PDB file of C-alpha atoms in Angstrom:
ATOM      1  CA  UNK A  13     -71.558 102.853  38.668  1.00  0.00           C
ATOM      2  CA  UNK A  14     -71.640 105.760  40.531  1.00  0.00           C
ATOM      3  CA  UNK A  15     -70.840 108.950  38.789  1.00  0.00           C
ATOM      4  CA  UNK A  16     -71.212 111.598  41.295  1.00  0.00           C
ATOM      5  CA  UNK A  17     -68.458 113.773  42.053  1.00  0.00           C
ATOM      6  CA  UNK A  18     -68.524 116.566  44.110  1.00  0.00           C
ATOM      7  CA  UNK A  19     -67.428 120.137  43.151  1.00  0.00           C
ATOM      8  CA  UNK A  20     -66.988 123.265  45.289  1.00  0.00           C
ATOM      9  CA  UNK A  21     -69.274 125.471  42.254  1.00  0.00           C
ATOM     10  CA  UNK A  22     -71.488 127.947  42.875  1.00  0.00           C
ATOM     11  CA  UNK A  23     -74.664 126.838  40.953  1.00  0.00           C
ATOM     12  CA  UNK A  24     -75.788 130.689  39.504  1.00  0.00           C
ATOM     13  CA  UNK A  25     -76.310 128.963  35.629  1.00  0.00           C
ATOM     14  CA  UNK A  26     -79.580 129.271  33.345  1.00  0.00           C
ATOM     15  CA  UNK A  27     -78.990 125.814  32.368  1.00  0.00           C
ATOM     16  CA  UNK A  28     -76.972 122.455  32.637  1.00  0.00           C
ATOM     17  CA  UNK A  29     -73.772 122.114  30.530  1.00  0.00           C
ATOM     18  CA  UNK A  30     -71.254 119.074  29.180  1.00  0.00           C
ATOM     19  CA  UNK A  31     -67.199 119.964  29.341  1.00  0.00           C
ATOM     20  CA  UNK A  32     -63.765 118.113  29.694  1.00  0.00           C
ATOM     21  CA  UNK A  33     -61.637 118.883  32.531  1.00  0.00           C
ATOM     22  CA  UNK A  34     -58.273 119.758  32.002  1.00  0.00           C
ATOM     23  CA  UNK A  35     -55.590 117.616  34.080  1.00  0.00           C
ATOM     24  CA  UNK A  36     -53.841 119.220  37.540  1.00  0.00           C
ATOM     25  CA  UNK A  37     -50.720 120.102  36.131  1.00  0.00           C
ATOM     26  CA  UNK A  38     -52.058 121.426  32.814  1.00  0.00           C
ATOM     27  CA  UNK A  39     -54.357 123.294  34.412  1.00  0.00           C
ATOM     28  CA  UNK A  40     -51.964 125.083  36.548  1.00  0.00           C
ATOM     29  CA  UNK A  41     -49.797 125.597  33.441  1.00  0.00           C
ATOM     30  CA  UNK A  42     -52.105 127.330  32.319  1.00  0.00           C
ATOM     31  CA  UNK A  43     -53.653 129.519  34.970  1.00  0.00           C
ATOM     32  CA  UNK A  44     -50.173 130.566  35.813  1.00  0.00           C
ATOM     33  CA  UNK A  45     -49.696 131.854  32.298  1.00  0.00           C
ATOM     34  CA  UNK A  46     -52.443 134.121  33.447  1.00  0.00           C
ATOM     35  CA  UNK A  47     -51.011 135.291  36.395  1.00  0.00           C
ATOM     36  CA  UNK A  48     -47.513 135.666  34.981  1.00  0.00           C
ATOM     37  CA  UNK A  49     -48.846 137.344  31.377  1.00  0.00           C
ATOM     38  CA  UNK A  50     -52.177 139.317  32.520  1.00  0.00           C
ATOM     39  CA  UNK A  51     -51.910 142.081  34.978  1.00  0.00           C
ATOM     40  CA  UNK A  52     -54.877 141.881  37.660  1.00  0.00           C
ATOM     41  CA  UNK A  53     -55.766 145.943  36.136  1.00  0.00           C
ATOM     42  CA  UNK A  54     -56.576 144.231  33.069  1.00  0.00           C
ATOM     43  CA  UNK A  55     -58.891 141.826  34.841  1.00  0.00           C
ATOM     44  CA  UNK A  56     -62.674 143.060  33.623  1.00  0.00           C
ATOM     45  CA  UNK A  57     -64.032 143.575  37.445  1.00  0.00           C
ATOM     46  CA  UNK A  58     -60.362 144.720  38.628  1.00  0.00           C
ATOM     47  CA  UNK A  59     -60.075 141.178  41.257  1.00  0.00           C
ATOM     48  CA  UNK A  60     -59.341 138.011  40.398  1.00  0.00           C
ATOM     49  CA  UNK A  61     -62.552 136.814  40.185  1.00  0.00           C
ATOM     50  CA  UNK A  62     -62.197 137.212  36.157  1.00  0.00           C
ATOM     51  CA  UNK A  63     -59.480 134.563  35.982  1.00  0.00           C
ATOM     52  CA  UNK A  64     -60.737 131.216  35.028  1.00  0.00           C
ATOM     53  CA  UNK A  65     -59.912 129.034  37.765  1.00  0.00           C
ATOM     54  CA  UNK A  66     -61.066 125.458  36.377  1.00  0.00           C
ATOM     55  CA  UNK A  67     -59.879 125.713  32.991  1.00  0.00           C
ATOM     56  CA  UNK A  68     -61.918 123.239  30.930  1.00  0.00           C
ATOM     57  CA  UNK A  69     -63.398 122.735  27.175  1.00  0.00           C
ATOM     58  CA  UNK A  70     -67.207 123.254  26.737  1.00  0.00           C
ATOM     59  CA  UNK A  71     -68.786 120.416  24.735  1.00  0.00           C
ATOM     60  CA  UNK A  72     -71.935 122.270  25.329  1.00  0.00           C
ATOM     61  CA  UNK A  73     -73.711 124.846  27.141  1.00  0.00           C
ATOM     62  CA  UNK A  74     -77.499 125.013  27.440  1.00  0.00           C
ATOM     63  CA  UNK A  75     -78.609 122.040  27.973  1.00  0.00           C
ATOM     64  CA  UNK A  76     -82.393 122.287  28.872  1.00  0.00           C
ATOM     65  CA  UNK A  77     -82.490 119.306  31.544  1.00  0.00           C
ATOM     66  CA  UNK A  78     -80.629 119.378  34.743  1.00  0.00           C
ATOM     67  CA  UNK A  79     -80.375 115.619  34.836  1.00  0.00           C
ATOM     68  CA  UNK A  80     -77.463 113.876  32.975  1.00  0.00           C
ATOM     69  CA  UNK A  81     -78.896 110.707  32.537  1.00  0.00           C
ATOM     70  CA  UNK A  82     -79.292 111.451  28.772  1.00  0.00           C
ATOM     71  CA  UNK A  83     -76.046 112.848  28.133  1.00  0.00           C
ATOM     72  CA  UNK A  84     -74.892 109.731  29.942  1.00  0.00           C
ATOM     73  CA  UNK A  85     -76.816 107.194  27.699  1.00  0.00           C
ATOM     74  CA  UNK A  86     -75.147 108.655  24.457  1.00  0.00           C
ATOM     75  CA  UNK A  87     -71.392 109.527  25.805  1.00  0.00           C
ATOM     76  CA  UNK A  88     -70.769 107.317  28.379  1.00  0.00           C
ATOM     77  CA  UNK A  89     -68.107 104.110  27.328  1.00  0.00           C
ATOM     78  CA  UNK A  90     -66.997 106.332  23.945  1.00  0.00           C
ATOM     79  CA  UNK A  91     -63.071 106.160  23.082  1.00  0.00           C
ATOM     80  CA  UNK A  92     -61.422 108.522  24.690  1.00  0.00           C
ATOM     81  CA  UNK A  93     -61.033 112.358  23.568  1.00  0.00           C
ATOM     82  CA  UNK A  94     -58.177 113.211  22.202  1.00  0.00           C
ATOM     83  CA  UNK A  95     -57.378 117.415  21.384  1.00  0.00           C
ATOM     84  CA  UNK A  96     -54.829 119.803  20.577  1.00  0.00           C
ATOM     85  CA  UNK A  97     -54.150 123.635  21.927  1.00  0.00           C
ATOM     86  CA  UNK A  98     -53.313 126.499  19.499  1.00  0.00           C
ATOM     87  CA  UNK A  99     -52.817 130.063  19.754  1.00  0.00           C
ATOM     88  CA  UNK A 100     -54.170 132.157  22.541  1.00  0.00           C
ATOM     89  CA  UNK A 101     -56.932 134.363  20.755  1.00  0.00           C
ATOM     90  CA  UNK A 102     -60.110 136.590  21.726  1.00  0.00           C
ATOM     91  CA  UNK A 103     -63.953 136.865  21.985  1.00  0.00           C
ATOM     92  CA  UNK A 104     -64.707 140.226  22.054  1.00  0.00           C
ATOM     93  CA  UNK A 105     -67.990 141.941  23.646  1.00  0.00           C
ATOM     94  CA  UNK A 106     -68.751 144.942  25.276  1.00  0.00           C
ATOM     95  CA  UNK A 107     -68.377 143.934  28.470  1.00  0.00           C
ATOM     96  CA  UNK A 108     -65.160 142.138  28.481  1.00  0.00           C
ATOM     97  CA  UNK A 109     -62.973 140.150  26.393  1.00  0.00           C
ATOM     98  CA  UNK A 110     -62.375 136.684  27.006  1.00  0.00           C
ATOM     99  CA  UNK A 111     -58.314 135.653  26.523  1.00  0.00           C
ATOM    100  CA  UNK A 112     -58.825 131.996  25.801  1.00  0.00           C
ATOM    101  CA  UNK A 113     -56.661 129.612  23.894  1.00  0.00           C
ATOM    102  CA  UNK A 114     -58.120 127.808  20.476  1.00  0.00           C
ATOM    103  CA  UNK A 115     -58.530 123.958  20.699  1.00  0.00           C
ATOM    104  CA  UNK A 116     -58.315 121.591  17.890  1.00  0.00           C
ATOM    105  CA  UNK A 117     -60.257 118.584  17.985  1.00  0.00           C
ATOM    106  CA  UNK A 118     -62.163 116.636  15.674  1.00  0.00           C
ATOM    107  CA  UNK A 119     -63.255 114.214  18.900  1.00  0.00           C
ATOM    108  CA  UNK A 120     -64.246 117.247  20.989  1.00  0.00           C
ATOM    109  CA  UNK A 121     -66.900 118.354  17.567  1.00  0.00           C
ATOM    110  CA  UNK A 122     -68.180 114.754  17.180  1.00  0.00           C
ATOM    111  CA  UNK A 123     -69.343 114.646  20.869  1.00  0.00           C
ATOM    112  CA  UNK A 124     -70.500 118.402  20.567  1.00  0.00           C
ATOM    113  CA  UNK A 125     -72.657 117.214  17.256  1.00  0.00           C
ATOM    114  CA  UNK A 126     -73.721 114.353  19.083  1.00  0.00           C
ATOM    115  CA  UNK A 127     -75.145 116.123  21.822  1.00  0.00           C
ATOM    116  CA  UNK A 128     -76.457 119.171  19.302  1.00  0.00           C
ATOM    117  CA  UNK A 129     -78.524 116.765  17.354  1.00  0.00           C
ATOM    118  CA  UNK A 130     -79.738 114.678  20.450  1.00  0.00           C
ATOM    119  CA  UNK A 131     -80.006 116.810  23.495  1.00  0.00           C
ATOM    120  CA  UNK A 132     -82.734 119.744  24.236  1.00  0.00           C
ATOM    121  CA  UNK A 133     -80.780 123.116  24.327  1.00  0.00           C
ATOM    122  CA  UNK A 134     -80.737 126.546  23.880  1.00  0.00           C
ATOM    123  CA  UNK A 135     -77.428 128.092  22.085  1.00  0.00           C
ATOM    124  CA  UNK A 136     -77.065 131.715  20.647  1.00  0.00           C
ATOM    125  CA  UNK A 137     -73.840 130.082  19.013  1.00  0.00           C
ATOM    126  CA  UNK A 138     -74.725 127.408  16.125  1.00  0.00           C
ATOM    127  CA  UNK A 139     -70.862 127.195  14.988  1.00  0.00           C
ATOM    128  CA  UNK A 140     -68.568 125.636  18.321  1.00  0.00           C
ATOM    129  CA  UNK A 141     -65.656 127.052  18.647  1.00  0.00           C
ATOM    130  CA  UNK A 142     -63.307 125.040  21.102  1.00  0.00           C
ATOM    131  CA  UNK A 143     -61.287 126.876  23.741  1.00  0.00           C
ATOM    132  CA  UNK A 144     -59.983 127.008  27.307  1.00  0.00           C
ATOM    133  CA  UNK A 145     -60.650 130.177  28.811  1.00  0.00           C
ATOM    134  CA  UNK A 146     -57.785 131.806  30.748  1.00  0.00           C
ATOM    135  CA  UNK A 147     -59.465 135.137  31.611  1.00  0.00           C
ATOM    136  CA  UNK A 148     -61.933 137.836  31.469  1.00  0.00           C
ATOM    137  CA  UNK A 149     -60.572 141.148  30.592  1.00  0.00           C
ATOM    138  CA  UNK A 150     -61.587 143.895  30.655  1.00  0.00           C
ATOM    139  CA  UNK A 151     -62.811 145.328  26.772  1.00  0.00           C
ATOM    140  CA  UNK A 152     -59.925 146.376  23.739  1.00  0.00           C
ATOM    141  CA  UNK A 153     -57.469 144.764  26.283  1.00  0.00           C
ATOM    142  CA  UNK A 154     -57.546 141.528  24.666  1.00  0.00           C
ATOM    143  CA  UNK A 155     -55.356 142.094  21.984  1.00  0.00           C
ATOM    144  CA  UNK A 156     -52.411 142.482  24.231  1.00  0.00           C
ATOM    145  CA  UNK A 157     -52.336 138.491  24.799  1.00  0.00           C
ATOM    146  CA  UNK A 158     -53.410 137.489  21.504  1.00  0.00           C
ATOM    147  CA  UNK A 159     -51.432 135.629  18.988  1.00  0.00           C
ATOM    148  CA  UNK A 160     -49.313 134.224  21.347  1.00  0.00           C
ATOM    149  CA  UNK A 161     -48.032 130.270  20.878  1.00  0.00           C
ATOM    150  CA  UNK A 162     -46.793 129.209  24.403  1.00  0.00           C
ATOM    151  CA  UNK A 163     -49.501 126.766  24.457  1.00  0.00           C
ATOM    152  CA  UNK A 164     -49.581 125.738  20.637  1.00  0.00           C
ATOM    153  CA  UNK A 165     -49.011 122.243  19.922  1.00  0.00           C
ATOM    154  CA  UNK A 166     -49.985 121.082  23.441  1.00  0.00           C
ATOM    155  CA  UNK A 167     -51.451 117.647  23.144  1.00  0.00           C
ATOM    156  CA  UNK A 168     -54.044 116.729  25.722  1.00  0.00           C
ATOM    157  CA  UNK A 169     -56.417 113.572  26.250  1.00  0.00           C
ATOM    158  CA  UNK A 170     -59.182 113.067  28.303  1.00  0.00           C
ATOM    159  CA  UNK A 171     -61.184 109.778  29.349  1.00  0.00           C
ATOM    160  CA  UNK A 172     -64.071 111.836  31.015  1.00  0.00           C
ATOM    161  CA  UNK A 173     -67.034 114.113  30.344  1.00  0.00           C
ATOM    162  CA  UNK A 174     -68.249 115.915  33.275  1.00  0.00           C
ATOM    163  CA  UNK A 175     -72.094 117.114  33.090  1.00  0.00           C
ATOM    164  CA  UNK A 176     -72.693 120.195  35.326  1.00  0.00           C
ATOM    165  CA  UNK A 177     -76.359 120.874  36.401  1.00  0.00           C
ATOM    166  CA  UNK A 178     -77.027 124.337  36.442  1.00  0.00           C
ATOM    167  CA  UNK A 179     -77.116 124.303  40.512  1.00  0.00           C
ATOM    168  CA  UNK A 180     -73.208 123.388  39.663  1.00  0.00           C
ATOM    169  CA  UNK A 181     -73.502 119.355  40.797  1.00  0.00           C
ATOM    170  CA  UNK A 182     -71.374 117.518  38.811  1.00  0.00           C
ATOM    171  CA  UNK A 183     -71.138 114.062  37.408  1.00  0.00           C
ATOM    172  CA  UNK A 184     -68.455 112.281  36.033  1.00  0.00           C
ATOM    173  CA  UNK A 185     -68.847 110.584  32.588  1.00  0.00           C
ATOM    174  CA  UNK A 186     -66.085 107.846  31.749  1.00  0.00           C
ATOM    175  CA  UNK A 187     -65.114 107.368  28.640  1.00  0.00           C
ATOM    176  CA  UNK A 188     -63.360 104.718  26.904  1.00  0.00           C
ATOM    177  CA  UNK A 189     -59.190 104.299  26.139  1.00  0.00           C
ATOM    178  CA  UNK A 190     -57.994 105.689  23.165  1.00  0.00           C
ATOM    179  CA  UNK A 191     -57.215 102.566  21.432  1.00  0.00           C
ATOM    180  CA  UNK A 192     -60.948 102.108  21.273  1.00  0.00           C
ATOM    181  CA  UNK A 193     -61.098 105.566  19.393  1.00  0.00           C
ATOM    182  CA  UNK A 194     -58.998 103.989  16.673  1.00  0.00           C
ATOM    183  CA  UNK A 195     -60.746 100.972  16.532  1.00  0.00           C
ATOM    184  CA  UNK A 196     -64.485 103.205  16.521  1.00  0.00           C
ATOM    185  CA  UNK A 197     -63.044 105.678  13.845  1.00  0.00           C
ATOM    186  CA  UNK A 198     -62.048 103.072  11.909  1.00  0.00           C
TER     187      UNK A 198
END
């Protein structure tokens, strides 16, 4: 099976990374919250450039090899991952604040442990903390977006992983149907 699919990223990452993708149309929903809700003054480097434009949900970041065939070997053929979006909420730094909205998934944390144990990485963040970013603003403005629940309750599913290299090739990981998750939790 080929797995290769071809994104227009620029590759400027220390290392390789595992996410889900969200769909077209949730995506969009999403991004145009942005637009609509955060004024491009807020925006931390005044463009649009600080508006997350693929909005997706780490598994995890760092990953020490830029080949997938490992994260392959222990995702690929899983049931299906199923999550839930909360309230849009903060990380704060000094640079910026990133408006992001919390994700609920017990699937998403397996897979994340999975790859934790398993995987060579480097992480300055032991506890994962779901989310899909919507944008980088610019410090203390933040605040202004959180709390809000136009996303909260939102159920979304996803049947692949995608592995990004750090050079920002791609490849697809399928994943199995979510009657298989029922089946493998049981």
């Amino acid at each position: 099976m080929n797995n290769k699919f071809n994104w227009s990223v620029s590759g400027d990452y220390d290392y390789a990374s595992t996410q889900v993708s969200l769909s077209t149309s949730d995506a969009k929903k999403i991004m145009d919250w942005g637009k609509e809700n955060i004024p491009d003054d807020d925006i931390s480097d005044g463009d649009n450039e600080g508006r997350e434009d693929t909005p997706h949900i780490t598994i995890l970041y760092g990953i020490v090899d830029q080949a997938p065939q490992q994260v392959i070997d222990l995702l690929q053929g899983k049931p299906a991952v199923r999550a839930t979006l909360g309230k849009i909420s903060l990380f704060e730094n000094d640079d910026y604040d990133v408006v992001k909205i919390s994700v609920e998934s017990e699937d998403l944390a397996e897979f994340q442990e999975i790859l934790w144990d398993e995987v060579e990485h480097e992480s300055d963040y032991p506890e994962y903390k779901p989310h899909v970013t919507i944008a980088y603003v610019k410090p203390g403005s933040g605040s202004l977006y959180s709390g809000s629940t136009d996303f909260e309750g939102m159920e979304l599913t996803f049947d692949t992983v995608v592995f990004s290299a750090s050079d920002g090739e791609k490849t697809n990981i399928p994943l199995g149907s979510i009657a298989a998750r029922l089946n493998w939790s049981a």
